[in-house]
Amino acid sequence: MPVTSPQHITHWIAGRPWTGTAERRGDVYDPATGEVGAQVDFAADDVVDQAVSAALDAFGQWRHASVAKRSSVLFAFRELLNARTEELAAIIVAEHGKVHSDALGEIARGLEVVEYACGIPHLLKGGFTEQASSGIDVYSIRQPLGPVAVISPFNFPAMVPMWFFPLAIAAGNTVVVKPSEKDPSAANFLAGLWREAGLPDGVFNVVHGDKPTVDRLLEHPDIKAVSFVGSTPIARYVYETATRYGKRVQALGGAKNHMLVLPDADLDLAADAAVNAGFGAAGERCMAVSVLVAVDPVGDDLVERIRQRIARLTVGPGCAPGSQMGPLVTGAHRDKVTSYLDAGVADGADLVVDGRKHPLSDDAADSGFWLGPTLFDQVRPGMSVYDDEIFGPVLSVVRVASYDDGLALINANPYGNGTALFTNDGGAARRFQHEVEVGMVGINVPIPVPVAYYSFGGWKSSLFGDTHAYGEDGVKFFTRGKAVTQRWLDPSHGGINLGFPTNS
């Protein structure tokens, strides 16, 4: 077969692909084969500056566009994305490795936020108090910030940016997106849809790169706010760095999500949920269930049910119709996750299912970044498989004697992103949602990602900043409030115009 050159991926600035020559580039792999499918340009400081300058220039026009105009562009973008979902899903599968159905689900959840942002005329409504004092009215308005940066991770190359940029744009801001260099093409695809939807050039820009690119965005004086999703150490770094430069920041960090199963729970439902939430997207989710807390005496039964379900899972390329779980995103990440299997055994955990021995589908190549679903039992705090965010298909089972012990375990964890309780006891469920110190709670729902009109975000070391993503918090993050106190001493008169009033 002829050898083909890797695809070239570059930045999107001021409505078109960048035409310069990059000093550095990175390899983009097909995780199912291990082959380099593309090379992506890394943005030096001057390229980041070009993108921010384009966003700043566009802000002067876009902030003055009517909310009706902005909403119409959002609606057009939504229709284009709906029509071309399959194309975007194929891009995600090729560069991230997740299975096709998971890629479609990612896009659908991102579209929810786009649809929420289409309601920006309602979302930006302020308050009004007539005659607050004699002849004085007071009202509130919300106004955009300016150019904002969105720094997104590899695990959801379409959904996570869509948690932020639809509301940012709808509110009148302009955006510079820095996607993960591991799967950068989804952001460029979305940029093309924005242009086709009629978004003015410069309102949506994409720069690719690694840490130097991020650092320039964090320190750039014209970037007014930063939205970030990633690991907790980097989230803390982003928050501390960007706030030092006077920026508004929402930095969503890592997680160690626990699923507490009470003895009265439907164990088949719980086992299905643990497998779905633990191994979907190869465990590369900040909302993945990575710890199952079994209240005895149901531990042995649950472990066996999960083991049986793992044995039936098909691991293979994301584009193969029968695949249920794909590879990990890179070889380096696969090797890091695999190292936890030996560490868990050395710490005394029981390796019930070894993902290194899980059979691959007939479509899987030997050279891909594969690791099958892995199950540990008898895990305890202090073991690295419990303490660390592994970000891979590794599920740990911890045994506890009571609900109170399980709750104490969850609340003692430094992370507070998501949690779930499986029970048929409504009183226990109500008590749990009240007492657990976690930002997102599921009751018989293993991955409690809120719908778009609520907000996404955790507590403790899972969030740095005061606002969560999308929903009402998202609107507030991408705008700033202003209160106006007015008094008019004389009535004003306008001329006669019999035409129907219109928006411009």
mmCIF file of N, CA, C and O in Angstrom, residues 81-157:
data_model
loop_
_atom_site.group_PDB
_atom_site.id
_atom_site.type_symbol
_atom_site.label_atom_id
_atom_site.label_comp_id
_atom_site.label_asym_id
_atom_site.label_seq_id
_atom_site.Cartn_x
_atom_site.Cartn_y
_atom_site.Cartn_z
ATOM 1 N N LEU A 81 -25.294 21.836 12.751
ATOM 2 C CA LEU A 81 -24.695 20.763 13.537
ATOM 3 C C LEU A 81 -25.604 19.538 13.558
ATOM 4 O O LEU A 81 -25.120 18.396 13.478
ATOM 5 N N ASN A 82 -26.899 19.750 13.655
ATOM 6 C CA ASN A 82 -27.825 18.623 13.581
ATOM 7 C C ASN A 82 -27.688 17.878 12.261
ATOM 8 O O ASN A 82 -27.727 16.641 12.211
ATOM 9 N N ALA A 83 -27.524 18.631 11.178
ATOM 10 C CA ALA A 83 -27.444 18.015 9.848
ATOM 11 C C ALA A 83 -26.122 17.291 9.628
ATOM 12 O O ALA A 83 -26.059 16.372 8.807
ATOM 13 N N ARG A 84 -25.081 17.679 10.349
ATOM 14 C CA ARG A 84 -23.739 17.135 10.077
ATOM 15 C C ARG A 84 -23.157 16.420 11.293
ATOM 16 O O ARG A 84 -21.939 16.299 11.442
ATOM 17 N N THR A 85 -24.046 15.915 12.130
ATOM 18 C CA THR A 85 -23.605 15.201 13.328
ATOM 19 C C THR A 85 -22.742 13.995 13.004
ATOM 20 O O THR A 85 -21.736 13.723 13.678
ATOM 21 N N GLU A 86 -23.108 13.250 11.975
ATOM 22 C CA GLU A 86 -22.346 12.048 11.628
ATOM 23 C C GLU A 86 -20.908 12.383 11.248
ATOM 24 O O GLU A 86 -19.981 11.634 11.571
ATOM 25 N N GLU A 87 -20.713 13.491 10.550
ATOM 26 C CA GLU A 87 -19.358 13.889 10.172
ATOM 27 C C GLU A 87 -18.523 14.193 11.410
ATOM 28 O O GLU A 87 -17.359 13.774 11.514
ATOM 29 N N LEU A 88 -19.106 14.943 12.333
ATOM 30 C CA LEU A 88 -18.378 15.279 13.555
ATOM 31 C C LEU A 88 -18.117 14.032 14.389
ATOM 32 O O LEU A 88 -17.020 13.870 14.955
ATOM 33 N N ALA A 89 -19.072 13.128 14.455
ATOM 34 C CA ALA A 89 -18.871 11.886 15.211
ATOM 35 C C ALA A 89 -17.715 11.080 14.644
ATOM 36 O O ALA A 89 -16.909 10.512 15.393
ATOM 37 N N ALA A 90 -17.604 11.029 13.323
ATOM 38 C CA ALA A 90 -16.509 10.290 12.691
ATOM 39 C C ALA A 90 -15.157 10.900 13.048
ATOM 40 O O ALA A 90 -14.170 10.187 13.261
ATOM 41 N N ILE A 91 -15.094 12.224 13.124
ATOM 42 C CA ILE A 91 -13.853 12.901 13.512
ATOM 43 C C ILE A 91 -13.471 12.527 14.941
ATOM 44 O O ILE A 91 -12.311 12.224 15.249
ATOM 45 N N ILE A 92 -14.459 12.539 15.844
ATOM 46 C CA ILE A 92 -14.200 12.217 17.248
ATOM 47 C C ILE A 92 -13.715 10.773 17.375
ATOM 48 O O ILE A 92 -12.751 10.484 18.104
ATOM 49 N N VAL A 93 -14.367 9.852 16.693
ATOM 50 C CA VAL A 93 -13.978 8.441 16.753
ATOM 51 C C VAL A 93 -12.548 8.264 16.259
ATOM 52 O O VAL A 93 -11.747 7.533 16.854
ATOM 53 N N ALA A 94 -12.208 8.928 15.170
ATOM 54 C CA ALA A 94 -10.888 8.751 14.563
ATOM 55 C C ALA A 94 -9.768 9.275 15.450
ATOM 56 O O ALA A 94 -8.677 8.687 15.493
ATOM 57 N N GLU A 95 -10.007 10.376 16.164
ATOM 58 C CA GLU A 95 -8.923 10.984 16.930
ATOM 59 C C GLU A 95 -8.954 10.652 18.415
ATOM 60 O O GLU A 95 -7.896 10.565 19.044
ATOM 61 N N HIS A 96 -10.147 10.466 18.983
ATOM 62 C CA HIS A 96 -10.214 10.105 20.392
ATOM 63 C C HIS A 96 -10.246 8.598 20.596
ATOM 64 O O HIS A 96 -9.649 8.075 21.534
ATOM 65 N N GLY A 97 -10.975 7.884 19.744
ATOM 66 C CA GLY A 97 -11.053 6.436 19.850
ATOM 67 C C GLY A 97 -12.340 5.913 20.434
ATOM 68 O O GLY A 97 -12.603 4.706 20.398
ATOM 69 N N LYS A 98 -13.210 6.789 20.995
ATOM 70 C CA LYS A 98 -14.450 6.310 21.587
ATOM 71 C C LYS A 98 -15.360 5.735 20.516
ATOM 72 O O LYS A 98 -15.227 6.056 19.325
ATOM 73 N N VAL A 99 -16.304 4.908 20.927
ATOM 74 C CA VAL A 99 -17.178 4.243 19.961
ATOM 75 C C VAL A 99 -18.161 5.258 19.379
ATOM 76 O O VAL A 99 -18.432 6.315 19.963
ATOM 77 N N HIS A 100 -18.720 4.900 18.220
ATOM 78 C CA HIS A 100 -19.566 5.821 17.463
ATOM 79 C C HIS A 100 -20.766 6.301 18.269
ATOM 80 O O HIS A 100 -21.106 7.494 18.275
ATOM 81 N N SER A 101 -21.421 5.383 18.982
ATOM 82 C CA SER A 101 -22.606 5.780 19.749
ATOM 83 C C SER A 101 -22.247 6.762 20.854
ATOM 84 O O SER A 101 -23.022 7.680 21.162
ATOM 85 N N ASP A 102 -21.073 6.602 21.452
ATOM 86 C CA ASP A 102 -20.644 7.524 22.499
ATOM 87 C C ASP A 102 -20.328 8.897 21.911
ATOM 88 O O ASP A 102 -20.617 9.931 22.524
ATOM 89 N N ALA A 103 -19.745 8.917 20.721
ATOM 90 C CA ALA A 103 -19.481 10.192 20.057
ATOM 91 C C ALA A 103 -20.784 10.917 19.734
ATOM 92 O O ALA A 103 -20.891 12.137 19.912
ATOM 93 N N LEU A 104 -21.782 10.181 19.283
ATOM 94 C CA LEU A 104 -23.085 10.801 19.009
ATOM 95 C C LEU A 104 -23.705 11.347 20.292
ATOM 96 O O LEU A 104 -24.306 12.431 20.299
ATOM 97 N N GLY A 105 -23.564 10.603 21.384
ATOM 98 C CA GLY A 105 -24.095 11.071 22.663
ATOM 99 C C GLY A 105 -23.399 12.333 23.133
ATOM 100 O O GLY A 105 -24.043 13.251 23.671
ATOM 101 N N GLU A 106 -22.093 12.405 22.937
ATOM 102 C CA GLU A 106 -21.342 13.608 23.296
ATOM 103 C C GLU A 106 -21.867 14.828 22.550
ATOM 104 O O GLU A 106 -22.082 15.896 23.131
ATOM 105 N N ILE A 107 -22.078 14.671 21.258
ATOM 106 C CA ILE A 107 -22.565 15.792 20.454
ATOM 107 C C ILE A 107 -23.966 16.199 20.899
ATOM 108 O O ILE A 107 -24.285 17.391 20.989
ATOM 109 N N ALA A 108 -24.813 15.214 21.185
ATOM 110 C CA ALA A 108 -26.179 15.518 21.612
ATOM 111 C C ALA A 108 -26.190 16.329 22.901
ATOM 112 O O ALA A 108 -26.980 17.272 23.051
ATOM 113 N N ARG A 109 -25.307 15.985 23.853
ATOM 114 C CA ARG A 109 -25.275 16.742 25.107
ATOM 115 C C ARG A 109 -24.736 18.157 24.885
ATOM 116 O O ARG A 109 -25.145 19.098 25.554
ATOM 117 N N GLY A 110 -23.796 18.312 23.960
ATOM 118 C CA GLY A 110 -23.337 19.650 23.629
ATOM 119 C C GLY A 110 -24.409 20.476 22.954
ATOM 120 O O GLY A 110 -24.552 21.679 23.219
ATOM 121 N N LEU A 111 -25.190 19.824 22.114
ATOM 122 C CA LEU A 111 -26.286 20.515 21.432
ATOM 123 C C LEU A 111 -27.328 21.039 22.416
ATOM 124 O O LEU A 111 -27.975 22.060 22.156
ATOM 125 N N GLU A 112 -27.499 20.358 23.535
ATOM 126 C CA GLU A 112 -28.433 20.846 24.548
ATOM 127 C C GLU A 112 -28.052 22.257 25.002
ATOM 128 O O GLU A 112 -28.920 23.110 25.225
ATOM 129 N N VAL A 113 -26.759 22.507 25.152
ATOM 130 C CA VAL A 113 -26.314 23.825 25.588
ATOM 131 C C VAL A 113 -26.497 24.848 24.470
ATOM 132 O O VAL A 113 -26.856 26.001 24.718
ATOM 133 N N VAL A 114 -26.265 24.427 23.220
ATOM 134 C CA VAL A 114 -26.529 25.320 22.093
ATOM 135 C C VAL A 114 -27.996 25.730 22.091
ATOM 136 O O VAL A 114 -28.344 26.908 21.913
ATOM 137 N N GLU A 115 -28.879 24.760 22.294
ATOM 138 C CA GLU A 115 -30.312 25.053 22.301
ATOM 139 C C GLU A 115 -30.686 25.960 23.471
ATOM 140 O O GLU A 115 -31.518 26.855 23.325
ATOM 141 N N TYR A 116 -30.066 25.740 24.613
ATOM 142 C CA TYR A 116 -30.311 26.628 25.754
ATOM 143 C C TYR A 116 -29.862 28.048 25.425
ATOM 144 O O TYR A 116 -30.554 29.024 25.733
ATOM 145 N N ALA A 117 -28.699 28.168 24.778
ATOM 146 C CA ALA A 117 -28.176 29.489 24.430
ATOM 147 C C ALA A 117 -29.031 30.189 23.391
ATOM 148 O O ALA A 117 -29.017 31.430 23.311
ATOM 149 N N CYS A 118 -29.783 29.440 22.591
ATOM 150 C CA CYS A 118 -30.696 30.065 21.626
ATOM 151 C C CYS A 118 -31.743 30.928 22.324
ATOM 152 O O CYS A 118 -32.329 31.828 21.711
ATOM 153 N N GLY A 119 -31.978 30.685 23.590
ATOM 154 C CA GLY A 119 -32.930 31.474 24.358
ATOM 155 C C GLY A 119 -32.309 32.692 25.016
ATOM 156 O O GLY A 119 -32.842 33.195 26.009
ATOM 157 N N ILE A 120 -31.201 33.177 24.470
ATOM 158 C CA ILE A 120 -30.494 34.284 25.108
ATOM 159 C C ILE A 120 -31.356 35.527 25.285
ATOM 160 O O ILE A 120 -31.156 36.262 26.269
ATOM 161 N N PRO A 121 -32.339 35.832 24.413
ATOM 162 C CA PRO A 121 -33.167 37.016 24.703
ATOM 163 C C PRO A 121 -33.872 36.937 26.057
ATOM 164 O O PRO A 121 -34.035 37.947 26.739
ATOM 165 N N HIS A 122 -34.267 35.736 26.438
ATOM 166 C CA HIS A 122 -34.880 35.555 27.759
ATOM 167 C C HIS A 122 -33.830 35.522 28.859
ATOM 168 O O HIS A 122 -34.020 36.106 29.936
ATOM 169 N N LEU A 123 -32.693 34.864 28.588
ATOM 170 C CA LEU A 123 -31.682 34.664 29.619
ATOM 171 C C LEU A 123 -31.015 35.963 30.051
ATOM 172 O O LEU A 123 -30.499 36.055 31.172
ATOM 173 N N LEU A 124 -31.004 36.960 29.174
ATOM 174 C CA LEU A 124 -30.355 38.229 29.502
ATOM 175 C C LEU A 124 -31.310 39.266 30.088
ATOM 176 O O LEU A 124 -30.907 40.398 30.325
ATOM 177 N N LYS A 125 -32.553 38.884 30.297
ATOM 178 C CA LYS A 125 -33.487 39.856 30.857
ATOM 179 C C LYS A 125 -33.056 40.278 32.259
ATOM 180 O O LYS A 125 -32.686 39.451 33.088
ATOM 181 N N GLY A 126 -33.119 41.584 32.508
ATOM 182 C CA GLY A 126 -32.787 42.103 33.822
ATOM 183 C C GLY A 126 -34.033 42.406 34.629
ATOM 184 O O GLY A 126 -35.156 42.065 34.250
ATOM 185 N N GLY A 127 -33.859 43.091 35.738
ATOM 186 C CA GLY A 127 -34.968 43.491 36.578
ATOM 187 C C GLY A 127 -35.268 44.976 36.428
ATOM 188 O O GLY A 127 -34.431 45.748 35.931
ATOM 189 N N PHE A 128 -36.455 45.389 36.833
ATOM 190 C CA PHE A 128 -36.845 46.794 36.725
ATOM 191 C C PHE A 128 -37.734 47.150 37.909
ATOM 192 O O PHE A 128 -38.687 46.422 38.219
ATOM 193 N N THR A 129 -37.394 48.245 38.570
ATOM 194 C CA THR A 129 -38.210 48.761 39.658
ATOM 195 C C THR A 129 -38.639 50.181 39.312
ATOM 196 O O THR A 129 -37.806 51.090 39.237
ATOM 197 N N GLU A 130 -39.925 50.354 39.072
ATOM 198 C CA GLU A 130 -40.448 51.678 38.787
ATOM 199 C C GLU A 130 -40.661 52.451 40.085
ATOM 200 O O GLU A 130 -41.087 51.886 41.103
ATOM 201 N N GLN A 131 -40.335 53.751 40.054
ATOM 202 C CA GLN A 131 -40.570 54.645 41.188
ATOM 203 C C GLN A 131 -39.874 54.120 42.451
ATOM 204 O O GLN A 131 -40.424 54.087 43.558
ATOM 205 N N ALA A 132 -38.603 53.714 42.264
ATOM 206 C CA ALA A 132 -37.829 53.291 43.428
ATOM 207 C C ALA A 132 -37.691 54.420 44.435
ATOM 208 O O ALA A 132 -37.635 54.205 45.648
ATOM 209 N N SER A 133 -37.631 55.620 43.920
ATOM 210 C CA SER A 133 -37.723 56.826 44.720
ATOM 211 C C SER A 133 -38.527 57.825 43.896
ATOM 212 O O SER A 133 -38.938 57.508 42.778
ATOM 213 N N SER A 134 -38.759 58.979 44.403
ATOM 214 C CA SER A 134 -39.632 59.919 43.705
ATOM 215 C C SER A 134 -39.093 60.243 42.303
ATOM 216 O O SER A 134 -38.023 60.844 42.162
ATOM 217 N N GLY A 135 -39.829 59.805 41.305
ATOM 218 C CA GLY A 135 -39.450 60.045 39.925
ATOM 219 C C GLY A 135 -38.248 59.262 39.448
ATOM 220 O O GLY A 135 -37.709 59.540 38.372
ATOM 221 N N ILE A 136 -37.815 58.279 40.208
ATOM 222 C CA ILE A 136 -36.599 57.525 39.870
ATOM 223 C C ILE A 136 -36.949 56.061 39.645
ATOM 224 O O ILE A 136 -37.650 55.441 40.446
ATOM 225 N N ASP A 137 -36.458 55.529 38.534
ATOM 226 C CA ASP A 137 -36.574 54.106 38.221
ATOM 227 C C ASP A 137 -35.178 53.476 38.291
ATOM 228 O O ASP A 137 -34.173 54.117 37.969
ATOM 229 N N VAL A 138 -35.121 52.207 38.673
ATOM 230 C CA VAL A 138 -33.856 51.468 38.743
ATOM 231 C C VAL A 138 -34.020 50.160 37.981
ATOM 232 O O VAL A 138 -35.043 49.479 38.131
ATOM 233 N N TYR A 139 -33.024 49.852 37.161
ATOM 234 C CA TYR A 139 -33.080 48.577 36.449
ATOM 235 C C TYR A 139 -31.676 47.993 36.321
ATOM 236 O O TYR A 139 -30.676 48.689 36.499
ATOM 237 N N SER A 140 -31.644 46.682 36.041
ATOM 238 C CA SER A 140 -30.368 45.973 35.928
ATOM 239 C C SER A 140 -30.213 45.415 34.524
ATOM 240 O O SER A 140 -31.189 45.036 33.878
ATOM 241 N N ILE A 141 -28.980 45.384 34.050
ATOM 242 C CA ILE A 141 -28.664 44.816 32.746
ATOM 243 C C ILE A 141 -27.409 43.953 32.887
ATOM 244 O O ILE A 141 -26.633 44.110 33.840
ATOM 245 N N ARG A 142 -27.234 43.046 31.944
ATOM 246 C CA ARG A 142 -26.031 42.221 31.914
ATOM 247 C C ARG A 142 -25.350 42.443 30.571
ATOM 248 O O ARG A 142 -26.002 42.397 29.527
ATOM 249 N N GLN A 143 -24.040 42.650 30.614
ATOM 250 C CA GLN A 143 -23.283 42.976 29.413
ATOM 251 C C GLN A 143 -22.121 42.009 29.240
ATOM 252 O O GLN A 143 -21.613 41.446 30.223
ATOM 253 N N PRO A 144 -21.668 41.798 27.998
ATOM 254 C CA PRO A 144 -20.574 40.857 27.756
ATOM 255 C C PRO A 144 -19.247 41.355 28.311
ATOM 256 O O PRO A 144 -19.067 42.546 28.584
ATOM 257 N N LEU A 145 -18.296 40.423 28.424
ATOM 258 C CA LEU A 145 -16.993 40.730 29.004
ATOM 259 C C LEU A 145 -15.987 41.197 27.966
ATOM 260 O O LEU A 145 -15.196 42.102 28.217
ATOM 261 N N GLY A 146 -15.977 40.540 26.793
ATOM 262 C CA GLY A 146 -14.959 40.770 25.775
ATOM 263 C C GLY A 146 -14.454 39.442 25.242
ATOM 264 O O GLY A 146 -15.170 38.435 25.280
ATOM 265 N N PRO A 147 -13.228 39.361 24.759
ATOM 266 C CA PRO A 147 -12.669 38.074 24.330
ATOM 267 C C PRO A 147 -12.476 37.129 25.515
ATOM 268 O O PRO A 147 -11.953 37.539 26.557
ATOM 269 N N VAL A 148 -12.899 35.897 25.371
ATOM 270 C CA VAL A 148 -12.746 34.892 26.426
ATOM 271 C C VAL A 148 -12.057 33.666 25.842
ATOM 272 O O VAL A 148 -12.105 33.419 24.638
ATOM 273 N N ALA A 149 -11.401 32.898 26.704
ATOM 274 C CA ALA A 149 -10.683 31.694 26.289
ATOM 275 C C ALA A 149 -11.372 30.459 26.830
ATOM 276 O O ALA A 149 -11.829 30.448 27.983
ATOM 277 N N VAL A 150 -11.434 29.421 26.004
ATOM 278 C CA VAL A 150 -11.959 28.116 26.403
ATOM 279 C C VAL A 150 -10.849 27.099 26.175
ATOM 280 O O VAL A 150 -10.384 26.926 25.041
ATOM 281 N N ILE A 151 -10.403 26.446 27.235
ATOM 282 C CA ILE A 151 -9.323 25.455 27.165
ATOM 283 C C ILE A 151 -9.926 24.114 27.521
ATOM 284 O O ILE A 151 -10.360 23.895 28.655
ATOM 285 N N SER A 152 -9.991 23.213 26.549
ATOM 286 C CA SER A 152 -10.775 21.983 26.732
ATOM 287 C C SER A 152 -9.887 20.739 26.693
ATOM 288 O O SER A 152 -8.802 20.753 26.106
ATOM 289 N N PRO A 153 -10.347 19.630 27.293
ATOM 290 C CA PRO A 153 -9.567 18.401 27.389
ATOM 291 C C PRO A 153 -9.809 17.478 26.203
ATOM 292 O O PRO A 153 -10.657 17.724 25.351
ATOM 293 N N PHE A 154 -9.064 16.356 26.204
ATOM 294 C CA PHE A 154 -9.160 15.423 25.074
ATOM 295 C C PHE A 154 -10.388 14.539 25.140
ATOM 296 O O PHE A 154 -10.827 14.007 24.117
ATOM 297 N N ASN A 155 -10.983 14.348 26.315
ATOM 298 C CA ASN A 155 -11.972 13.274 26.434
ATOM 299 C C ASN A 155 -13.318 13.618 25.804
ATOM 300 O O ASN A 155 -14.053 12.720 25.403
ATOM 301 N N PHE A 156 -13.637 14.918 25.694
ATOM 302 C CA PHE A 156 -14.866 15.330 25.018
ATOM 303 C C PHE A 156 -14.549 16.514 24.099
ATOM 304 O O PHE A 156 -14.823 17.663 24.449
ATOM 305 N N PRO A 157 -13.966 16.247 22.944
ATOM 306 C CA PRO A 157 -13.476 17.336 22.095
ATOM 307 C C PRO A 157 -14.566 18.214 21.501
ATOM 308 O O PRO A 157 -14.285 19.328 21.055
#
